[in-house]
CSV table of C-alpha atoms and ligand atoms in Angstrom, one decimal:
chain,number,residue,atom,x,y,z
A,1,UNK,CA,0.0,0.0,0.0
A,2,UNK,CA,1.2,3.5,-0.9
A,3,UNK,CA,0.3,6.6,1.1
A,4,UNK,CA,0.9,10.2,0.3
A,5,UNK,CA,3.6,11.9,2.3
A,6,UNK,CA,2.6,15.0,4.4
A,7,UNK,CA,4.2,17.2,1.7
A,8,UNK,CA,1.3,16.2,-0.6
A,9,UNK,CA,-1.5,16.8,2.0
A,10,UNK,CA,-2.0,20.5,1.0
A,11,UNK,CA,-1.4,21.7,4.5
A,12,UNK,CA,1.5,24.0,5.6
A,13,UNK,CA,4.3,22.2,7.3
A,14,UNK,CA,6.7,23.8,9.9
A,15,UNK,CA,10.0,25.2,8.7
A,16,UNK,CA,11.5,22.0,9.8
A,17,UNK,CA,9.0,20.0,7.8
A,18,UNK,CA,6.8,18.8,10.6
A,19,UNK,CA,3.1,18.4,10.6
A,20,UNK,CA,2.1,20.3,13.8
A,21,UNK,CA,-1.5,19.9,15.0
A,22,UNK,CA,-2.7,21.8,18.1
A,23,UNK,CA,-6.0,22.8,19.7
A,24,UNK,CA,-8.1,21.9,22.6
A,25,UNK,CA,-9.3,18.5,23.7
A,26,UNK,CA,-12.8,19.7,23.0
A,27,UNK,CA,-14.5,22.8,21.4
A,28,UNK,CA,-16.2,24.4,24.4
A,29,UNK,CA,-17.6,27.7,23.2
A,30,UNK,CA,-17.1,30.2,20.4
A,31,UNK,CA,-14.8,32.3,22.5
A,32,UNK,CA,-12.7,29.4,23.6
A,33,UNK,CA,-12.3,28.1,20.0
A,34,UNK,CA,-11.4,31.6,18.6
A,35,UNK,CA,-9.0,32.5,21.4
A,36,UNK,CA,-7.2,29.2,21.2
A,37,UNK,CA,-7.1,29.2,17.4
A,38,UNK,CA,-5.5,32.7,17.4
A,39,UNK,CA,-2.9,31.5,19.9
A,40,UNK,CA,-1.9,28.4,18.0
A,41,UNK,CA,-1.9,30.1,14.7
A,42,UNK,CA,0.7,32.5,16.0
A,43,UNK,CA,2.9,29.4,16.8
A,44,UNK,CA,2.8,28.5,13.1
A,45,UNK,CA,1.0,25.2,13.4
A,46,UNK,CA,-0.3,23.2,10.4
A,47,UNK,CA,-3.8,22.4,11.6
A,48,UNK,CA,-6.2,23.1,14.4
A,49,UNK,CA,-7.8,20.2,16.3
A,50,UNK,CA,-10.8,20.2,18.5
A,51,UNK,CA,-13.1,17.4,19.7
A,52,UNK,CA,-16.8,17.9,18.9
A,53,UNK,CA,-18.1,14.5,20.0
A,54,UNK,CA,-16.0,13.3,23.0
A,55,UNK,CA,-15.8,9.5,23.6
A,56,UNK,CA,-15.8,9.4,27.4
A,57,UNK,CA,-15.0,6.1,29.1
A,58,UNK,CA,-17.7,6.8,31.8
A,59,UNK,CA,-21.1,8.4,31.2
A,60,UNK,CA,-22.2,11.6,32.9
A,61,UNK,CA,-19.0,13.5,32.0
A,62,UNK,CA,-18.8,16.2,29.3
A,63,UNK,CA,-19.4,14.6,25.9
A,64,UNK,CA,-18.8,17.6,23.6
A,65,UNK,CA,-21.2,20.1,22.0
A,66,UNK,CA,-21.7,18.1,18.9
A,67,UNK,CA,-22.9,19.6,15.6
A,68,UNK,CA,-23.2,23.1,17.1
A,69,UNK,CA,-19.4,23.3,17.6
A,70,UNK,CA,-18.8,23.3,13.8
A,71,UNK,CA,-20.1,26.9,13.6
A,72,UNK,CA,-17.2,28.0,15.9
A,73,UNK,CA,-14.6,26.0,14.0
A,74,UNK,CA,-15.7,27.4,10.7
A,75,UNK,CA,-15.6,30.9,12.1
A,76,UNK,CA,-12.1,30.3,13.5
A,77,UNK,CA,-11.0,29.0,10.1
A,78,UNK,CA,-12.2,32.1,8.3
A,79,UNK,CA,-10.6,34.4,10.8
A,80,UNK,CA,-7.2,32.7,11.1
A,81,UNK,CA,-6.9,30.6,7.9
A,82,UNK,CA,-6.2,27.5,10.0
A,83,UNK,CA,-7.9,24.4,8.7
A,84,UNK,CA,-9.4,22.1,11.3
A,85,UNK,CA,-9.7,18.4,12.3
A,86,UNK,CA,-12.3,16.7,14.4
A,87,UNK,CA,-12.7,13.1,15.8
A,88,UNK,CA,-15.3,10.9,14.2
A,89,UNK,CA,-16.5,7.6,15.6
A,90,UNK,CA,-19.3,6.5,13.3
A,91,UNK,CA,-21.0,7.1,9.9
A,92,UNK,CA,-23.3,9.8,11.2
A,93,UNK,CA,-20.3,11.8,12.5
A,94,UNK,CA,-18.6,11.5,9.2
A,95,UNK,CA,-21.7,12.8,7.3
A,96,UNK,CA,-22.2,15.7,9.7
A,97,UNK,CA,-18.5,16.7,9.6
A,98,UNK,CA,-18.3,16.6,5.8
A,99,UNK,CA,-21.5,18.7,5.5
A,100,UNK,CA,-19.8,21.3,7.6
A,101,UNK,CA,-16.6,21.3,5.4
A,102,UNK,CA,-14.2,19.7,7.8
A,103,UNK,CA,-10.6,19.6,6.5
A,104,UNK,CA,-9.2,16.5,8.3
A,105,UNK,CA,-10.7,13.7,10.4
A,106,UNK,CA,-9.2,11.5,13.1
A,107,UNK,CA,-10.3,8.1,14.4
A,108,UNK,CA,-9.8,7.9,18.2
A,109,UNK,CA,-8.3,5.2,20.2
A,110,UNK,CA,-11.6,3.9,21.5
A,111,UNK,CA,-12.9,3.6,17.9
A,112,UNK,CA,-9.8,1.9,16.3
A,113,UNK,CA,-10.5,-1.1,18.5
A,114,UNK,CA,-13.9,-1.6,16.8
A,115,UNK,CA,-13.8,-3.0,13.3
A,116,UNK,CA,-17.5,-2.4,12.7
A,117,UNK,CA,-17.2,1.3,13.5
A,118,UNK,CA,-14.0,1.6,11.4
A,119,UNK,CA,-15.7,-0.1,8.5
A,120,UNK,CA,-18.8,2.2,8.8
A,121,UNK,CA,-16.5,5.2,8.8
A,122,UNK,CA,-14.6,3.9,5.8
A,123,UNK,CA,-17.9,3.3,3.9
A,124,UNK,CA,-19.0,6.8,4.7
A,125,UNK,CA,-15.8,8.2,3.4
A,126,UNK,CA,-15.7,6.3,0.1
A,127,UNK,CA,-15.4,8.7,-2.8
A,128,UNK,CA,-13.9,11.6,-0.8
A,129,UNK,CA,-10.2,11.9,-0.5
A,130,UNK,CA,-10.1,13.6,2.9
A,131,UNK,CA,-7.1,13.1,5.1
A,132,UNK,CA,-7.6,10.8,8.1
A,133,UNK,CA,-5.4,10.3,11.1
A,134,UNK,CA,-5.7,6.9,12.8
A,135,UNK,CA,-4.8,6.7,16.5
A,136,UNK,CA,-3.5,3.5,17.9
A,137,UNK,CA,-6.1,1.3,19.7
A,138,UNK,CA,-6.3,1.7,23.5
A,139,UNK,CA,-4.8,-1.8,23.9
A,140,UNK,CA,-1.5,-2.7,22.3
A,141,UNK,CA,-2.9,-4.7,19.4
A,142,UNK,CA,-1.0,-4.2,16.2
A,143,UNK,CA,-3.6,-6.1,14.1
A,144,UNK,CA,-6.4,-3.7,15.1
A,145,UNK,CA,-4.3,-0.7,14.1
A,146,UNK,CA,-3.2,-2.3,10.9
A,147,UNK,CA,-6.8,-3.3,10.1
A,148,UNK,CA,-8.1,0.2,10.6
A,149,UNK,CA,-5.5,1.6,8.2
A,150,UNK,CA,-6.3,-1.1,5.6
A,151,UNK,CA,-10.1,-0.5,5.8
A,152,UNK,CA,-9.6,3.2,5.1
A,153,UNK,CA,-7.1,2.6,2.4
A,154,UNK,CA,-9.4,0.0,0.8
A,155,UNK,CA,-12.1,2.8,0.7
A,156,UNK,CA,-9.8,4.7,-1.6
A,157,UNK,CA,-8.2,7.2,0.9
A,158,UNK,CA,-4.6,8.1,0.2
A,159,UNK,CA,-3.9,10.7,2.8
A,160,UNK,CA,-3.7,8.6,5.9
A,161,UNK,CA,-1.4,8.9,8.9
A,162,UNK,CA,-0.9,6.9,12.1
A,163,UNK,CA,-0.9,8.7,15.5
A,164,UNK,CA,0.8,7.1,18.5
A,165,UNK,CA,-1.2,8.2,21.7
A,166,UNK,CA,0.0,5.4,24.0
A,167,UNK,CA,-1.8,2.3,25.3
A,168,UNK,CA,-3.3,1.1,28.5
A,169,UNK,CA,-2.6,-2.4,29.9
A,170,UNK,CA,1.2,-1.9,29.9
A,171,UNK,CA,3.2,-0.4,32.8
A,172,UNK,CA,2.9,3.4,32.2
A,173,UNK,CA,5.1,4.6,35.1
A,174,UNK,CA,4.2,8.2,35.8
A,175,UNK,CA,2.5,8.6,32.4
A,176,UNK,CA,-1.2,8.3,31.7
A,177,UNK,CA,-0.6,5.8,28.9
A,178,UNK,CA,2.5,3.7,28.1
A,179,UNK,CA,4.0,5.1,24.9
A,180,UNK,CA,4.7,1.7,23.4
A,181,UNK,CA,7.2,3.0,20.8
A,182,UNK,CA,7.8,-0.6,19.4
A,183,UNK,CA,4.1,-0.8,18.4
A,184,UNK,CA,4.5,2.3,16.2
A,185,UNK,CA,7.8,1.0,14.8
A,186,UNK,CA,6.2,-2.3,13.9
A,187,UNK,CA,3.3,-0.6,12.1
A,188,UNK,CA,6.0,1.5,10.3
A,189,UNK,CA,7.6,-1.7,9.1
A,190,UNK,CA,4.3,-2.9,7.8
A,191,UNK,CA,3.5,0.4,6.0
A,192,UNK,CA,6.9,2.0,5.1
A,193,UNK,CA,5.3,5.0,3.3
A,194,UNK,CA,2.7,5.8,6.0
A,195,UNK,CA,3.4,9.1,7.8
A,196,UNK,CA,3.6,8.9,11.6
A,197,UNK,CA,2.9,11.5,14.3
A,198,UNK,CA,2.9,11.4,18.0
A,199,UNK,CA,0.2,12.7,20.4
A,200,UNK,CA,2.4,13.3,23.6
A,201,UNK,CA,-0.6,14.8,25.4
A,202,UNK,CA,-2.6,11.6,25.8
A,203,UNK,CA,0.6,9.6,26.6
A,204,UNK,CA,1.7,12.1,29.2
A,205,UNK,CA,-1.6,13.0,30.9
A,206,UNK,CA,0.3,15.9,32.4
A,207,UNK,CA,2.0,18.9,30.8
A,208,UNK,CA,5.2,18.1,32.7
A,209,UNK,CA,6.1,15.2,30.4
A,210,UNK,CA,5.1,16.6,27.0
A,211,UNK,CA,8.5,17.9,26.1
A,212,UNK,CA,10.4,14.6,26.8
A,213,UNK,CA,7.9,12.5,25.0
A,214,UNK,CA,7.8,14.9,22.0
A,215,UNK,CA,11.6,14.9,21.8
A,216,UNK,CA,11.7,11.1,21.9
A,217,UNK,CA,9.2,10.9,19.1
A,218,UNK,CA,11.3,13.2,16.9
A,219,UNK,CA,14.4,11.2,17.7
A,220,UNK,CA,12.5,8.1,16.5
A,221,UNK,CA,11.8,10.0,13.2
A,222,UNK,CA,8.1,10.8,13.8
A,223,UNK,CA,7.0,13.4,11.3
A,224,UNK,CA,4.7,15.5,13.4
A,225,UNK,CA,3.0,16.1,16.7
A,226,UNK,CA,-0.6,16.5,17.9
A,227,UNK,CA,-0.5,18.6,21.1
A,228,UNK,CA,-3.6,19.5,23.1
A,229,UNK,CA,-3.6,23.3,23.6
A,230,UNK,CA,-6.2,25.4,25.3
A,231,UNK,CA,-6.1,29.2,26.0
A,232,UNK,CA,-7.2,28.5,29.6
A,233,UNK,CA,-6.4,24.9,30.5
A,234,UNK,CA,-7.3,25.2,34.2
A,235,UNK,CA,-10.9,25.7,33.2
A,236,UNK,CA,-11.0,23.1,30.4
A,237,UNK,CA,-14.0,20.8,30.4
A,238,UNK,CA,-11.9,17.7,29.8
A,239,UNK,CA,-8.2,16.7,30.0
A,240,UNK,CA,-7.2,19.9,31.8
A,241,UNK,CA,-3.9,18.6,33.3
A,242,UNK,CA,-2.4,17.7,29.9
A,243,UNK,CA,-3.3,20.9,27.9
A,244,UNK,CA,-0.6,23.5,27.2
A,245,UNK,CA,-1.3,27.2,26.7
A,246,UNK,CA,-0.4,28.6,23.3
A,247,UNK,CA,2.5,30.3,25.0
A,248,UNK,CA,3.8,27.0,26.4
A,249,UNK,CA,3.3,25.4,22.9
A,250,UNK,CA,5.5,28.1,21.4
A,251,UNK,CA,8.2,27.4,24.0
A,252,UNK,CA,7.9,23.6,23.4
A,253,UNK,CA,8.3,24.1,19.6
A,254,UNK,CA,11.3,26.3,20.1
A,255,UNK,CA,13.0,23.8,22.4
A,256,UNK,CA,12.5,20.6,20.3
A,257,UNK,CA,15.5,19.5,18.3
A,258,UNK,CA,14.8,18.0,14.9
A,259,UNK,CA,17.6,15.6,14.0
A,260,UNK,CA,18.8,15.0,10.4
A,261,UNK,CA,19.1,11.7,8.5
A,262,UNK,CA,22.5,10.0,8.0
A,263,UNK,CA,22.8,11.1,4.4
A,264,UNK,CA,23.1,14.8,5.4
A,265,UNK,CA,26.2,14.0,7.6
A,266,UNK,CA,29.7,14.9,6.5
A,267,UNK,CA,31.8,12.3,4.7
A,268,UNK,CA,33.9,11.7,7.9
A,269,UNK,CA,30.8,11.0,10.0
A,270,UNK,CA,29.4,8.7,7.4
A,271,UNK,CA,32.6,6.7,7.2
A,272,UNK,CA,32.7,6.4,11.0
A,273,UNK,CA,29.1,5.2,11.0
A,274,UNK,CA,29.7,2.6,8.3
A,275,UNK,CA,32.7,1.2,10.3
A,276,UNK,CA,30.8,1.0,13.5
A,277,UNK,CA,27.9,-0.7,11.7
A,278,UNK,CA,30.4,-3.3,10.3
A,279,UNK,CA,31.4,-4.0,13.8
A,280,UNK,CA,27.8,-4.4,15.0
A,281,UNK,CA,27.1,-6.8,12.1
A,282,UNK,CA,30.2,-8.9,13.3
A,283,UNK,CA,29.0,-8.8,16.9
A,284,UNK,CA,25.5,-10.0,15.8
A,285,UNK,CA,27.0,-12.9,14.0
A,286,UNK,CA,29.0,-13.9,17.1
A,287,UNK,CA,25.9,-13.5,19.2
A,288,UNK,CA,23.9,-15.8,17.0
A,289,UNK,CA,26.7,-18.4,16.9
A,290,UNK,CA,26.9,-18.3,20.7
A,291,UNK,CA,23.2,-18.8,21.0
A,292,UNK,CA,23.2,-21.7,18.6
A,293,UNK,CA,26.0,-23.3,20.6
A,294,UNK,CA,24.1,-22.8,23.8
A,295,UNK,CA,21.0,-24.5,22.4
A,296,UNK,CA,23.1,-27.4,21.2
A,297,UNK,CA,24.3,-27.8,24.8
A,298,UNK,CA,20.8,-27.6,26.1
A,299,UNK,CA,19.7,-30.4,23.8
A,300,UNK,CA,22.6,-32.5,25.0
A,301,UNK,CA,21.5,-31.9,28.6
A,302,UNK,CA,18.0,-32.8,27.5
A,303,UNK,CA,19.2,-36.2,26.3
A,304,UNK,CA,20.9,-36.8,29.6
A,305,UNK,CA,17.9,-35.9,31.6
A,306,UNK,CA,15.7,-38.1,29.5
A,307,UNK,CA,17.9,-41.2,29.8
A,308,UNK,CA,18.1,-40.6,33.6
A,309,UNK,CA,14.4,-40.0,33.9
A,310,UNK,CA,14.8,-36.4,35.3
A,311,UNK,CA,12.3,-33.5,34.9
A,312,UNK,CA,13.1,-30.9,32.2
A,313,UNK,CA,12.5,-27.9,34.3
A,314,UNK,CA,14.6,-27.6,37.4
A,315,UNK,CA,13.7,-24.3,39.0
A,316,UNK,CA,16.5,-24.0,41.5
A,317,UNK,CA,19.2,-24.5,38.8
A,318,UNK,CA,17.5,-21.8,36.7
A,319,UNK,CA,17.4,-19.3,39.5
A,320,UNK,CA,21.2,-19.8,40.0
A,321,UNK,CA,21.8,-19.3,36.3
A,322,UNK,CA,19.7,-16.2,36.1
A,323,UNK,CA,21.1,-14.7,39.3
A,324,UNK,CA,24.7,-15.2,38.1
A,325,UNK,CA,23.9,-13.7,34.7
A,326,UNK,CA,22.4,-10.6,36.3
A,327,UNK,CA,25.4,-10.2,38.5
A,328,UNK,CA,27.9,-10.7,35.7
A,329,UNK,CA,25.8,-8.4,33.4
A,330,UNK,CA,25.8,-5.7,36.1
A,331,UNK,CA,29.6,-5.8,36.2
A,332,UNK,CA,29.9,-5.1,32.5
A,333,UNK,CA,27.2,-2.4,32.4
A,334,UNK,CA,24.1,-4.3,31.4
A,335,UNK,CA,20.9,-3.5,33.2
A,336,UNK,CA,19.1,-6.1,35.3
A,337,UNK,CA,15.9,-5.7,33.3
A,338,UNK,CA,17.7,-6.3,30.0
A,339,UNK,CA,19.6,-9.4,31.2
A,340,UNK,CA,16.4,-10.8,32.9
A,341,UNK,CA,14.4,-10.4,29.6
A,342,UNK,CA,17.0,-11.9,27.4
A,343,UNK,CA,17.7,-14.9,29.7
A,344,UNK,CA,14.0,-15.6,30.3
A,345,UNK,CA,13.6,-15.8,26.5
A,346,UNK,CA,16.7,-18.1,26.2
A,347,UNK,CA,15.3,-20.3,29.0
A,348,UNK,CA,12.0,-20.7,27.2
A,349,UNK,CA,13.8,-21.7,24.0
A,350,UNK,CA,16.0,-24.2,26.0
A,351,UNK,CA,13.0,-25.9,27.5
A,352,UNK,CA,11.4,-26.2,24.1
A,353,UNK,CA,14.5,-27.7,22.7
A,354,UNK,CA,14.8,-30.2,25.5
A,355,UNK,CA,11.4,-31.5,25.0
B,1,PEP,C1,-8.5,13.2,21.9
B,1,PEP,O1,-7.7,13.4,21.0
B,1,PEP,O2,-9.1,14.2,22.5
B,1,PEP,C2,-8.9,11.8,22.3
B,1,PEP,C3,-10.1,11.5,22.8
B,1,PEP,O3,-7.9,11.0,22.1
B,1,PEP,P1,-7.7,9.4,22.2
B,1,PEP,O4,-8.7,8.9,21.2
B,1,PEP,O5,-6.3,9.3,21.9
B,1,PEP,O6,-8.0,9.1,23.6
B,2,MN,MN1,-8.2,14.8,25.1
């Protein structure tokens, strides 16, 4: 599948080539939309975002103003020139949003998990070529995310992008959602031409962490950011702790460092990189040969156990092996978590080989 790069979306990109999307979690009033749109326009963003229908996990909380909010968004667009994006979760949302001249749509994390809803959205979009952003599903399921992209692409859409907004169900530490970078990297492998952006706001859950997450996304070559921004976050009707003010957004954008690709480096740096990569390739070969030798020995032990009628799994022996590996690893600068992960995986393979 081929997807159009951001440079062919017809939206302005930042001077560093990024797709920058900003705006409030939800459109709350004409004044809030106008004030926030003016603020983010002055930061030079590509697109304004605002939730019109809010998918809330629990009922009885603010669910957005619905259709009425389009009036405010259209007004903000004519005043500032900023095009706007809203979230859609079903065919009726798509129809209403298109009738009001929406510029870009996004599928939220609670919708990407539902193939029926995604298919309904795709059917409602057939024949348009509107840009659609697809957030990762709330749970770290690569197939659901892949399937959502495929359903929309099969409906003829060519301007699609993936948005990493983090997942629940994995250890998130002090963040609201675990970023799960590997999930995005896996999707990128499946769709090499699909543009990727990061939503640091829903990963962080708190403005404190937005900068570190955004920088990490740029280091991993994400091509844009979607950052919740509100002119008065303290009085926001949803997600108040994670919304930046336009002033904070401006500071964030000034602080972020956009790294270049290898091919822009000097000849000296490129040569040094090539040499280091050669060494890595060598080390990988040695690593594989060592693993193969280790499995060969496991099988030999398996034979011995079998002929002596012993159990395959001997927990106390394994605890010794793991404890020693962690200790030795620590001495040569490998973290306990890393050694534990690798050795547990090796142990599983050893047991399989011994059976
Ligand atoms: C949002 O962008 O406001 C939103 C509801 O996001 P998500 O679907 O990522 O939770
Ligand atoms: Mn939100």
